[in-house]
Amino acid sequence: MTIPPGGVCAPGSTLVNKTGGWRTFKPVYDYDKCIKCKLCELLCPDMSIDPKDDGFFEFNYDFCKGCGICANECPKDAIEMVLEEK
Amino acid sequence: MKRDFEKDKKDMVVVEGSYAVASAVKSCRPNVISAYPITPQTHIVEDLSQFMADGEIPNCEYIMVESEFSALSALVGSSAAGARSYSATTSQGLELMHEVLFNVSGMRLPVVMTVANRAVSAPINIWNDQQDSISQRDTGWIQLYAEDTQEVSDMTAQAFKIAEDPDVLLPVMTCMDGFILSHVYEPVVLLDDDLVAEYLPPFEPEFKLDPKNPKTFGAFADPNSYTEFRFLQQQAMNKALKTIEDAADEFYDLFGRYYGGLIDTYETDDADIVLMAMGSIVGTIKDVIDTLRAKGVKVGLLKVRSFRPFPVEAIHNVIKDAKVVVALDKNISIGLNEGALFTETKASLYNTKIDVPVIGFMIGHGGRDIPVETIENIIDEAKKVIDSGISVESQFTDLKEELL
Ligand code: SF4
Ligand code: SF4
């Protein structure tokens, strides 16, 4: 691959470059507390929260940066930020 | 300079330098103009605004922005979308653009911008020197310096042609001395729309920002590829050396006016003393040369038209047989006590077989007048270097000791 002028490229390349490794804390759901309000999905700045068939949500850890916005905004404290460990 | 004045005379009109530039921009058929006023550039965008109001620039959007940072940022988007894009600025406005200058050149967007050169604050000073654009020399923009209003007008068309050349794709700053050129009224030939249409083909970039065919512009580059981006920008600058010459030659063929490509020379063939300079000071120097030549002094002028890319080979060809070279700079690198033209000319000679002494004078800061006597005194200093070698390498001109 050679670099075109200015590095213009096809969109969507961020899907190839997985960036979840930047994370220090990872969000984890407690589905017992979750009321399916959808706020976490809406507020995640990285679109790293996907809806599930049962109405709950799941994290896409390939891209979640661990910013903690979802946990901070959840009205039911249903998201815990857990330290990443090897 | 090559020009048939007799032929041009019948087409000349007396207009302000800023108007000549605005009119040239109009003839280049821009699609987006962003504008933010700042002295001494304001008249250019005012005149363009008038052209817009009068419906004289079809297919163009005129964007009034809230700062120079926005003025150039707007053009990042418009140029990426395939619009021929123009702005003008000066001094603090140009410095406020600093970050965006890198974005434009890094994204290889062929924006053209006129810089009406002015001193930078503090202390506040609205008059001319070239510290503003010289301070942006490493931002990846081509920088051309004009000697008079006719040249800066003609240079505008050349700038678009150079910038949009697929081998180059770099933004271009056309630099004109603030007030001295921007506010002077003198006879010029305004660019003819039909001739410009022949000279400057429509802007058709290979890639366009287009929702129907999405592309990513200004993508992220990690350590695996960032170096190569810089290399490619430098390579484009190398290619521009020829493109700038070609653009000047082609302009001459169509319009009959030529001010040099990368450089121009005046009486340098047998010159012992070669003065180097950029911008409007060139006119004063030519007058001094005429006077001194009549008295038998072998002095000539090397006008540097392109400061970026820096035309090392062209400069060496002119100065290699001189006995002394004098670089005049309307700028200073504070802490080195040298102007940029001096530093770079001197540096370019190291590791070569050319052995010629180079001295530098920093001159005309903040609009300080440059009378012929000042140039004559500098030439006297140069003569001393021929006789007894360099005593002072680089110094301020006409310092007022009583103020220090
Ligand atoms: S931690 Fe941040 S990035 Fe990760 S899912 Fe929550 S909001 Fe999104
Ligand atoms: S914000 Fe909290 S309660 Fe709302 S859907 Fe997300 S986890 Fe559930």
Short mmCIF file of C-alpha atoms and ligand atoms in Angstrom, two decimals:
data_model
loop_
_atom_site.label_atom_id
_atom_site.label_comp_id
_atom_site.label_asym_id
_atom_site.label_seq_id
_atom_site.Cartn_x
_atom_site.Cartn_y
_atom_site.Cartn_z
CA MET A 1 0.00 0.00 0.00
CA THR A 2 1.31 3.46 -0.86
CA ILE A 3 0.12 6.66 0.78
CA PRO A 4 -2.18 8.72 -1.47
CA PRO A 5 -1.80 12.54 -1.34
CA GLY A 6 -2.75 13.70 2.14
CA GLY A 7 -3.48 10.13 3.20
CA VAL A 8 -7.04 10.14 1.86
CA CYS A 9 -8.47 6.68 2.48
CA ALA A 10 -11.68 4.71 2.44
CA PRO A 11 -13.85 5.24 5.53
CA GLY A 12 -14.30 2.59 8.19
CA SER A 13 -10.64 1.88 8.80
CA THR A 14 -11.14 2.33 12.54
CA LEU A 15 -12.98 -1.01 12.53
CA VAL A 16 -9.70 -2.64 11.55
CA ASN A 17 -7.62 -0.84 14.16
CA LYS A 18 -8.84 -2.21 17.47
CA THR A 19 -8.31 0.39 20.17
CA GLY A 20 -9.75 -1.28 23.26
CA GLY A 21 -6.21 -1.90 24.50
CA TRP A 22 -5.99 1.77 25.59
CA ARG A 23 -8.35 0.91 28.46
CA THR A 24 -7.34 0.82 32.14
CA PHE A 25 -10.79 0.23 33.65
CA LYS A 26 -13.46 -1.82 31.97
CA PRO A 27 -17.20 -1.29 32.41
CA VAL A 28 -19.19 -4.35 33.58
CA TYR A 29 -23.01 -4.58 33.69
CA ASP A 30 -25.08 -5.73 36.62
CA TYR A 31 -28.23 -6.72 34.72
CA ASP A 32 -30.13 -7.13 38.01
CA LYS A 33 -30.00 -3.36 38.51
CA CYS A 34 -30.40 -2.31 34.86
CA ILE A 35 -33.79 -0.84 33.84
CA LYS A 36 -32.97 -0.80 30.08
CA CYS A 37 -33.17 3.01 29.94
CA LYS A 38 -30.64 3.12 27.07
CA LEU A 39 -28.73 6.13 28.47
CA CYS A 40 -25.40 4.30 28.46
CA GLU A 41 -25.80 3.34 24.82
CA LEU A 42 -26.71 6.90 23.85
CA LEU A 43 -23.93 8.56 25.82
CA CYS A 44 -20.99 6.31 25.01
CA PRO A 45 -18.73 8.59 22.93
CA ASP A 46 -17.18 5.61 21.16
CA MET A 47 -20.31 3.72 20.14
CA SER A 48 -18.97 0.77 22.09
CA ILE A 49 -22.29 -0.29 23.56
CA ASP A 50 -24.53 -2.58 21.49
CA PRO A 51 -28.15 -3.54 22.16
CA LYS A 52 -28.94 -7.20 22.80
CA ASP A 53 -32.07 -9.11 21.75
CA ASP A 54 -33.38 -9.22 25.32
CA GLY A 55 -33.38 -5.39 25.64
CA PHE A 56 -30.23 -5.21 27.74
CA PHE A 57 -26.91 -3.97 26.37
CA GLU A 58 -23.39 -5.31 26.02
CA PHE A 59 -20.00 -3.69 25.77
CA ASN A 60 -17.81 -3.98 22.70
CA TYR A 61 -14.44 -4.32 24.42
CA ASP A 62 -12.58 -4.11 21.10
CA PHE A 63 -13.24 -0.37 21.12
CA CYS A 64 -14.38 0.67 24.62
CA LYS A 65 -11.71 3.06 25.98
CA GLY A 66 -12.85 2.73 29.58
CA CYS A 67 -13.71 6.40 29.91
CA GLY A 68 -16.39 5.59 32.48
CA ILE A 69 -19.03 7.96 31.11
CA CYS A 70 -21.56 5.13 30.92
CA ALA A 71 -20.98 4.17 34.57
CA ASN A 72 -21.14 7.79 35.66
CA GLU A 73 -24.40 8.49 33.85
CA CYS A 74 -26.27 5.27 34.63
CA PRO A 75 -29.20 6.28 36.92
CA LYS A 76 -29.24 2.84 38.58
CA ASP A 77 -25.52 2.36 39.23
CA ALA A 78 -25.76 -0.74 37.08
CA ILE A 79 -22.28 -0.35 35.61
CA GLU A 80 -19.12 -0.98 37.59
CA MET A 81 -15.68 0.07 36.39
CA VAL A 82 -13.29 -2.79 37.07
CA LEU A 83 -9.49 -2.49 36.88
CA GLU A 84 -8.09 -4.37 33.86
CA GLU A 85 -5.67 -7.09 34.93
CA LYS A 86 -3.60 -9.45 32.86
CA MET B 1 11.91 40.82 -15.27
CA LYS B 2 10.72 40.53 -18.86
CA ARG B 3 7.85 42.72 -19.88
CA ASP B 4 6.64 44.68 -22.87
CA PHE B 5 5.58 47.92 -21.17
CA GLU B 6 4.51 49.53 -24.43
CA LYS B 7 2.08 46.70 -25.09
CA ASP B 8 0.80 46.73 -21.50
CA LYS B 9 0.35 50.50 -21.38
CA LYS B 10 -2.97 50.54 -23.19
CA ASP B 11 -4.47 48.06 -20.70
CA MET B 12 -3.20 49.72 -17.54
CA VAL B 13 -5.55 51.04 -14.89
CA VAL B 14 -4.62 52.82 -11.68
CA VAL B 15 -5.90 50.72 -8.77
CA GLU B 16 -4.91 49.91 -5.23
CA GLY B 17 -2.65 46.86 -4.79
CA SER B 18 -5.33 45.11 -2.77
CA TYR B 19 -7.83 45.65 -5.56
CA ALA B 20 -5.41 44.17 -8.10
CA VAL B 21 -5.12 41.05 -5.93
CA ALA B 22 -8.87 40.79 -5.39
CA SER B 23 -9.46 41.18 -9.09
CA ALA B 24 -6.89 38.47 -9.82
CA VAL B 25 -8.61 36.15 -7.34
CA LYS B 26 -11.92 36.82 -9.09
CA SER B 27 -10.39 35.92 -12.45
CA CYS B 28 -9.20 32.62 -10.98
CA ARG B 29 -12.83 31.56 -10.42
CA PRO B 30 -12.71 30.63 -6.71
CA ASN B 31 -15.54 28.54 -5.24
CA VAL B 32 -15.06 29.47 -1.60
CA ILE B 33 -13.56 32.60 -0.07
CA SER B 34 -13.26 32.92 3.70
CA ALA B 35 -12.75 36.35 5.14
CA TYR B 36 -11.75 37.92 8.42
CA PRO B 37 -10.57 41.51 8.43
CA ILE B 38 -7.12 42.51 9.64
CA THR B 39 -4.99 45.48 8.65
CA PRO B 40 -3.40 45.72 6.10
CA GLN B 41 -5.14 42.82 4.40
CA THR B 42 -8.74 44.00 4.86
CA HIS B 43 -9.13 45.75 1.52
CA ILE B 44 -8.57 42.50 -0.35
CA VAL B 45 -11.52 40.71 1.23
CA GLU B 46 -13.58 43.90 1.14
CA ASP B 47 -13.10 44.15 -2.60
CA LEU B 48 -13.94 40.46 -2.99
CA SER B 49 -17.07 41.01 -0.93
CA GLN B 50 -18.06 43.80 -3.31
CA PHE B 51 -17.46 41.53 -6.31
CA MET B 52 -19.70 38.93 -4.66
CA ALA B 53 -22.43 41.49 -3.98
CA ASP B 54 -22.26 42.60 -7.61
CA GLY B 55 -22.62 39.02 -8.79
CA GLU B 56 -19.21 39.07 -10.43
CA ILE B 57 -17.97 35.80 -8.95
CA PRO B 58 -20.40 33.06 -9.99
CA ASN B 59 -20.43 29.69 -8.28
CA CYS B 60 -18.68 30.98 -5.20
CA GLU B 61 -19.50 31.10 -1.52
CA TYR B 62 -18.14 33.95 0.61
CA ILE B 63 -17.89 32.95 4.26
CA MET B 64 -17.48 35.53 6.99
CA VAL B 65 -15.89 33.78 9.94
CA GLU B 66 -15.21 34.76 13.54
CA SER B 67 -11.43 34.47 13.53
CA GLU B 68 -8.47 33.65 11.32
CA PHE B 69 -8.38 30.21 12.86
CA SER B 70 -11.86 29.67 11.46
CA ALA B 71 -10.99 31.36 8.18
CA LEU B 72 -8.44 28.72 7.38
CA SER B 73 -10.36 25.86 9.02
CA ALA B 74 -13.32 26.60 6.75
CA LEU B 75 -11.03 26.20 3.77
CA VAL B 76 -9.81 22.81 4.99
CA GLY B 77 -13.34 21.56 4.46
CA SER B 78 -14.06 23.43 1.27
CA SER B 79 -10.81 22.50 -0.42
CA ALA B 80 -11.26 18.85 0.55
CA ALA B 81 -14.72 19.03 -1.02
CA GLY B 82 -13.07 20.04 -4.29
CA ALA B 83 -13.69 23.79 -4.13
CA ARG B 84 -11.01 26.22 -5.26
CA SER B 85 -10.43 28.01 -1.97
CA TYR B 86 -8.92 31.38 -1.09
CA SER B 87 -8.29 33.60 1.89
CA ALA B 88 -6.04 36.48 2.85
CA THR B 89 -4.48 37.49 6.13
CA THR B 90 -1.47 39.04 7.85
CA SER B 91 0.53 39.28 11.07
CA GLN B 92 -1.36 38.11 14.19
CA GLY B 93 -4.03 36.62 11.96
CA LEU B 94 -1.48 34.42 10.24
CA GLU B 95 0.05 33.43 13.58
CA LEU B 96 -3.42 32.48 14.86
CA MET B 97 -3.69 30.16 11.84
CA HIS B 98 -0.45 28.39 12.76
CA GLU B 99 -2.04 25.08 13.74
CA VAL B 100 -4.34 25.04 10.72
CA LEU B 101 -1.49 25.85 8.34
CA PHE B 102 -0.04 22.44 9.17
CA ASN B 103 -3.42 20.78 8.65
CA VAL B 104 -3.85 22.31 5.21
CA SER B 105 -0.40 21.31 4.01
CA GLY B 106 -0.47 17.90 5.67
CA MET B 107 -3.79 17.10 4.01
CA ARG B 108 -2.25 18.36 0.77
CA LEU B 109 -4.99 20.90 0.12
CA PRO B 110 -4.11 23.45 -2.58
CA VAL B 111 -5.43 26.53 -0.78
CA VAL B 112 -4.07 29.88 -1.91
CA MET B 113 -3.72 32.70 0.58
CA THR B 114 -2.39 36.21 0.19
CA VAL B 115 -0.33 37.46 3.11
CA ALA B 116 -0.05 41.24 3.29
CA ASN B 117 3.17 41.10 5.29
CA ARG B 118 3.14 42.97 8.58
CA ALA B 119 5.16 43.02 11.79
CA VAL B 120 3.99 40.92 14.73
CA SER B 121 3.15 42.08 18.27
CA ALA B 122 4.35 43.00 20.83
CA PRO B 123 4.82 45.90 20.65
CA ILE B 124 1.75 46.46 18.51
CA ASN B 125 2.79 47.61 15.08
CA ILE B 126 0.66 47.46 11.97
CA TRP B 127 3.40 48.32 9.50
CA ASN B 128 5.37 46.13 7.16
CA ASP B 129 8.07 43.60 7.72
CA GLN B 130 8.12 39.89 6.91
CA GLN B 131 8.34 38.34 10.35
CA ASP B 132 4.78 36.98 10.09
CA SER B 133 5.23 34.73 7.06
CA ILE B 134 8.86 33.86 7.76
CA SER B 135 7.75 32.57 11.17
CA GLN B 136 5.54 30.09 9.28
CA ARG B 137 8.27 28.77 7.03
CA ASP B 138 8.18 25.22 8.39
CA THR B 139 4.42 24.73 8.02
CA GLY B 140 4.70 23.08 4.61
CA TRP B 141 3.32 25.97 2.58
CA ILE B 142 4.95 27.21 -0.57
CA GLN B 143 5.93 30.85 0.00
CA LEU B 144 6.31 33.28 -2.89
CA TYR B 145 7.31 36.94 -2.39
CA ALA B 146 6.24 39.66 -4.81
CA GLU B 147 8.14 42.78 -5.72
CA ASP B 148 5.29 45.02 -6.87
CA THR B 149 1.53 45.08 -7.25
CA GLN B 150 1.59 43.80 -10.82
CA GLU B 151 3.65 40.83 -9.73
CA VAL B 152 1.44 39.90 -6.77
CA SER B 153 -1.62 40.13 -8.98
CA ASP B 154 -0.07 37.88 -11.62
CA MET B 155 1.38 35.62 -8.93
CA THR B 156 -2.13 34.86 -7.70
CA ALA B 157 -2.96 32.96 -10.89
CA GLN B 158 0.42 31.25 -10.82
CA ALA B 159 -0.17 30.24 -7.21
CA PHE B 160 -3.37 28.35 -7.99
CA LYS B 161 -1.66 26.65 -10.92
CA ILE B 162 1.28 25.58 -8.78
CA ALA B 163 -0.82 24.53 -5.80
CA GLU B 164 -3.24 22.42 -7.83
CA ASP B 165 -0.59 20.66 -9.92
CA PRO B 166 -1.15 16.95 -9.15
CA ASP B 167 2.60 16.53 -8.59
CA VAL B 168 2.60 19.30 -6.00
CA LEU B 169 -0.73 19.62 -4.15
CA LEU B 170 0.60 22.05 -1.59
CA PRO B 171 -0.93 25.28 -0.33
CA VAL B 172 0.66 28.54 -1.48
CA MET B 173 1.16 31.83 0.35
CA THR B 174 1.63 34.79 -1.94
CA CYS B 175 3.38 37.42 0.13
CA MET B 176 3.09 41.14 -0.58
CA ASP B 177 4.52 43.83 1.66
CA GLY B 178 1.72 45.34 3.72
CA PHE B 179 0.85 48.98 2.90
CA ILE B 180 3.88 49.33 0.60
CA LEU B 181 2.11 47.11 -1.93
CA SER B 182 -1.35 46.50 -0.45
CA HIS B 183 -2.30 50.18 -0.16
CA VAL B 184 -0.36 51.77 -2.99
CA TYR B 185 -2.18 52.96 -6.10
CA GLU B 186 -0.23 52.39 -9.27
CA PRO B 187 -0.85 51.39 -12.87
CA VAL B 188 -1.38 47.67 -13.33
CA VAL B 189 -2.83 45.41 -15.96
CA LEU B 190 -5.66 43.47 -14.35
CA LEU B 191 -5.83 39.82 -15.30
CA ASP B 192 -8.01 39.03 -18.26
CA ASP B 193 -10.65 36.40 -17.46
CA ASP B 194 -10.37 34.58 -20.78
CA LEU B 195 -6.60 34.37 -20.63
CA VAL B 196 -6.76 33.12 -17.04
CA ALA B 197 -9.27 30.49 -18.14
CA GLU B 198 -6.74 29.34 -20.71
CA TYR B 199 -3.90 29.46 -18.18
CA LEU B 200 -5.60 27.89 -15.20
CA PRO B 201 -7.67 24.75 -15.81
CA PRO B 202 -10.60 23.92 -13.49
CA PHE B 203 -9.65 22.39 -10.13
CA GLU B 204 -10.36 18.70 -10.39
CA PRO B 205 -8.78 16.85 -7.48
CA GLU B 206 -8.43 13.09 -7.52
CA PHE B 207 -10.22 12.80 -4.16
CA LYS B 208 -13.18 14.83 -2.99
CA LEU B 209 -15.06 14.95 0.27
CA ASP B 210 -18.46 13.77 -0.98
CA PRO B 211 -21.24 12.11 1.03
CA LYS B 212 -22.17 9.99 -2.00
CA ASN B 213 -18.70 8.51 -2.09
CA PRO B 214 -17.36 8.77 1.47
CA LYS B 215 -13.65 9.15 2.11
CA THR B 216 -11.61 9.89 5.18
CA PHE B 217 -9.50 13.07 5.02
CA GLY B 218 -6.96 13.94 7.66
CA ALA B 219 -6.74 10.43 9.02
CA PHE B 220 -4.61 9.29 11.91
CA ALA B 221 -1.04 8.20 11.17
CA ASP B 222 0.82 6.19 13.78
CA PRO B 223 4.62 5.87 14.03
CA ASN B 224 4.50 3.30 11.21
CA SER B 225 3.61 5.88 8.56
CA TYR B 226 3.94 9.44 9.92
CA THR B 227 7.56 9.77 8.75
CA GLU B 228 6.52 8.92 5.20
CA PHE B 229 3.89 11.67 5.22
CA ARG B 230 6.61 14.20 5.98
CA PHE B 231 8.87 12.69 3.33
CA LEU B 232 6.11 12.97 0.73
CA GLN B 233 5.52 16.63 1.61
CA GLN B 234 9.23 17.32 1.16
CA GLN B 235 9.19 15.42 -2.13
CA ALA B 236 6.27 17.57 -3.31
CA MET B 237 8.30 20.68 -2.41
CA ASN B 238 11.17 19.34 -4.51
CA LYS B 239 8.81 18.84 -7.44
CA ALA B 240 7.43 22.35 -6.91
CA LEU B 241 10.87 23.78 -7.78
CA LYS B 242 10.17 22.94 -11.41
CA THR B 243 6.44 23.68 -11.27
CA ILE B 244 7.10 27.22 -10.03
CA GLU B 245 9.48 27.84 -12.94
CA ASP B 246 7.03 26.32 -15.44
CA ALA B 247 4.12 28.36 -14.08
CA ALA B 248 6.15 31.56 -14.55
CA ASP B 249 7.23 30.57 -18.08
CA GLU B 250 3.72 29.63 -19.16
CA PHE B 251 2.43 32.87 -17.70
CA TYR B 252 4.98 34.76 -19.76
CA ASP B 253 3.93 32.97 -22.93
CA LEU B 254 0.28 33.93 -22.45
CA PHE B 255 0.44 37.28 -20.67
CA GLY B 256 3.87 38.61 -21.66
CA ARG B 257 5.03 39.35 -18.13
CA TYR B 258 7.79 37.58 -16.20
CA TYR B 259 9.28 38.35 -12.80
CA GLY B 260 11.48 35.32 -12.41
CA GLY B 261 10.48 31.81 -11.44
CA LEU B 262 12.22 30.71 -8.27
CA ILE B 263 14.49 33.73 -8.42
CA ASP B 264 15.12 36.71 -10.63
CA THR B 265 18.35 38.57 -11.25
CA TYR B 266 19.34 42.13 -12.02
CA GLU B 267 22.85 42.97 -13.21
CA THR B 268 24.37 39.90 -11.61
CA ASP B 269 26.36 38.55 -14.59
CA ASP B 270 29.65 40.23 -13.69
CA ALA B 271 28.71 41.37 -10.17
CA ASP B 272 31.31 41.30 -7.40
CA ILE B 273 28.66 42.26 -4.85
CA VAL B 274 25.34 40.40 -4.96
CA LEU B 275 22.50 41.67 -2.78
CA MET B 276 19.79 39.13 -1.95
CA ALA B 277 16.30 40.24 -0.95
CA MET B 278 12.60 39.46 -1.10
CA GLY B 279 9.57 41.65 -1.68
CA SER B 280 9.18 45.37 -2.37
CA ILE B 281 12.69 46.33 -1.20
CA VAL B 282 13.82 44.87 -4.51
CA GLY B 283 12.64 48.01 -6.33
CA THR B 284 14.74 50.32 -4.16
CA ILE B 285 17.77 48.08 -4.61
CA LYS B 286 17.42 48.17 -8.39
CA ASP B 287 17.46 51.97 -8.31
CA VAL B 288 20.61 51.96 -6.19
CA ILE B 289 22.22 49.47 -8.55
CA ASP B 290 21.46 51.72 -11.53
CA THR B 291 23.17 54.64 -9.78
CA LEU B 292 26.19 52.64 -8.67
CA ARG B 293 26.61 50.83 -11.98
CA ALA B 294 26.86 54.26 -13.65
CA LYS B 295 29.81 54.87 -11.34
CA GLY B 296 31.37 51.52 -12.25
CA VAL B 297 30.49 49.58 -9.09
CA LYS B 298 29.91 45.93 -10.01
CA VAL B 299 26.82 45.28 -7.92
CA GLY B 300 23.80 43.13 -8.75
CA LEU B 301 20.59 41.84 -7.21
CA LEU B 302 19.36 38.33 -6.62
CA LYS B 303 15.65 38.50 -5.93
CA VAL B 304 14.39 35.44 -4.11
CA ARG B 305 10.86 34.87 -5.27
CA SER B 306 10.35 31.42 -3.79
CA PHE B 307 11.43 31.13 -0.17
CA ARG B 308 9.72 27.74 0.20
CA PRO B 309 10.80 25.62 -1.55
CA PHE B 310 14.21 27.23 -0.99
CA PRO B 311 15.90 27.31 -4.41
CA VAL B 312 19.42 26.31 -3.40
CA GLU B 313 20.68 25.44 -6.86
CA ALA B 314 19.31 28.58 -8.52
CA ILE B 315 20.85 30.73 -5.79
CA HIS B 316 24.23 29.01 -6.01
CA ASN B 317 24.33 29.53 -9.78
CA VAL B 318 24.01 33.27 -9.28
CA ILE B 319 26.34 33.80 -6.32
CA LYS B 320 29.08 31.31 -7.02
CA ASP B 321 31.39 33.78 -8.74
CA ALA B 322 30.59 36.81 -6.59
CA LYS B 323 33.15 38.25 -4.19
CA VAL B 324 30.61 38.93 -1.47
CA VAL B 325 26.93 38.17 -0.93
CA VAL B 326 24.69 40.34 1.21
CA ALA B 327 21.34 38.99 2.43
CA LEU B 328 18.74 41.54 3.51
CA ASP B 329 16.05 40.30 5.87
CA LYS B 330 12.87 41.97 7.11
CA ASN B 331 12.79 39.40 9.90
CA ILE B 332 14.98 38.06 12.66
CA SER B 333 15.40 34.79 14.49
CA ILE B 334 15.75 36.27 17.95
CA GLY B 335 18.48 34.41 19.77
CA LEU B 336 20.48 33.74 16.61
CA ASN B 337 20.70 37.40 15.56
CA GLU B 338 20.18 36.43 11.93
CA GLY B 339 17.45 36.81 9.34
CA ALA B 340 16.13 33.72 7.59
CA LEU B 341 17.43 34.46 4.10
CA PHE B 342 20.90 35.00 5.52
CA THR B 343 20.87 31.88 7.68
CA GLU B 344 19.63 29.63 4.92
CA THR B 345 21.87 31.00 2.19
CA LYS B 346 24.90 30.64 4.44
CA ALA B 347 23.88 27.12 5.47
CA SER B 348 23.32 26.06 1.87
CA LEU B 349 26.93 26.90 1.02
CA TYR B 350 28.49 24.75 3.71
CA ASN B 351 29.73 21.40 2.31
CA THR B 352 29.97 22.89 -1.19
CA LYS B 353 32.98 24.05 -3.21
CA ILE B 354 31.57 27.56 -3.48
CA ASP B 355 33.68 29.86 -1.35
CA VAL B 356 32.02 33.24 -1.06
CA PRO B 357 31.61 35.33 2.09
CA VAL B 358 28.00 36.02 3.07
CA ILE B 359 26.91 38.80 5.39
CA GLY B 360 23.44 39.68 6.60
CA PHE B 361 21.54 42.83 7.47
CA MET B 362 18.20 42.88 9.26
CA ILE B 363 16.31 45.79 7.88
CA GLY B 364 12.96 47.55 7.73
CA HIS B 365 11.42 46.07 10.87
CA GLY B 366 7.97 47.32 11.83
CA GLY B 367 7.77 49.53 8.76
CA ARG B 368 11.07 51.41 9.28
CA ASP B 369 11.73 53.22 6.02
CA ILE B 370 14.52 51.92 3.80
CA PRO B 371 16.00 54.89 1.92
CA VAL B 372 18.57 54.49 -0.86
CA GLU B 373 21.31 55.78 1.46
CA THR B 374 20.77 52.76 3.69
CA ILE B 375 21.28 50.39 0.78
CA GLU B 376 24.35 52.39 -0.31
CA ASN B 377 25.82 52.13 3.19
CA ILE B 378 25.25 48.38 3.14
CA ILE B 379 27.05 48.14 -0.19
CA ASP B 380 29.95 50.11 1.33
CA GLU B 381 30.11 47.54 4.13
CA ALA B 382 30.13 44.79 1.50
CA LYS B 383 33.09 46.43 -0.27
CA LYS B 384 35.02 46.31 3.00
CA VAL B 385 34.40 42.55 3.20
CA ILE B 386 35.98 42.12 -0.25
CA ASP B 387 39.06 44.06 0.88
CA SER B 388 39.54 42.82 4.41
CA GLY B 389 37.14 39.95 5.16
CA ILE B 390 34.09 39.74 7.40
CA SER B 391 34.11 41.78 10.62
CA VAL B 392 30.41 41.46 11.52
CA GLU B 393 28.47 38.54 10.07
CA SER B 394 24.93 39.69 10.77
CA GLN B 395 23.62 42.94 12.18
CA PHE B 396 20.70 45.32 12.50
CA THR B 397 20.54 48.19 10.02
CA ASP B 398 20.06 51.83 11.05
CA LEU B 399 19.85 51.13 14.79
CA LYS B 400 18.99 54.28 16.70
CA GLU B 401 21.64 54.22 19.39
CA GLU B 402 19.98 57.15 21.18
CA LEU B 403 16.99 54.95 22.04
CA LEU B 404 19.03 52.14 23.58
S1 SF4 C 1 -16.42 3.13 29.40
FE1 SF4 C 1 -16.66 4.81 27.94
S2 SF4 C 1 -16.10 3.89 26.01
FE2 SF4 C 1 -16.47 2.20 27.38
S3 SF4 C 1 -18.59 1.67 27.05
FE3 SF4 C 1 -18.56 3.11 28.77
S4 SF4 C 1 -18.89 5.10 27.81
FE4 SF4 C 1 -18.30 3.69 26.16
S1 SF4 C 2 -27.78 3.51 31.76
FE1 SF4 C 2 -27.78 1.98 33.36
S2 SF4 C 2 -29.91 1.49 33.63
FE2 SF4 C 2 -29.77 2.60 31.70
S3 SF4 C 2 -29.57 0.97 30.20
FE3 SF4 C 2 -27.51 1.56 30.73
S4 SF4 C 2 -26.95 0.17 32.39
FE4 SF4 C 2 -29.14 0.05 32.15
#
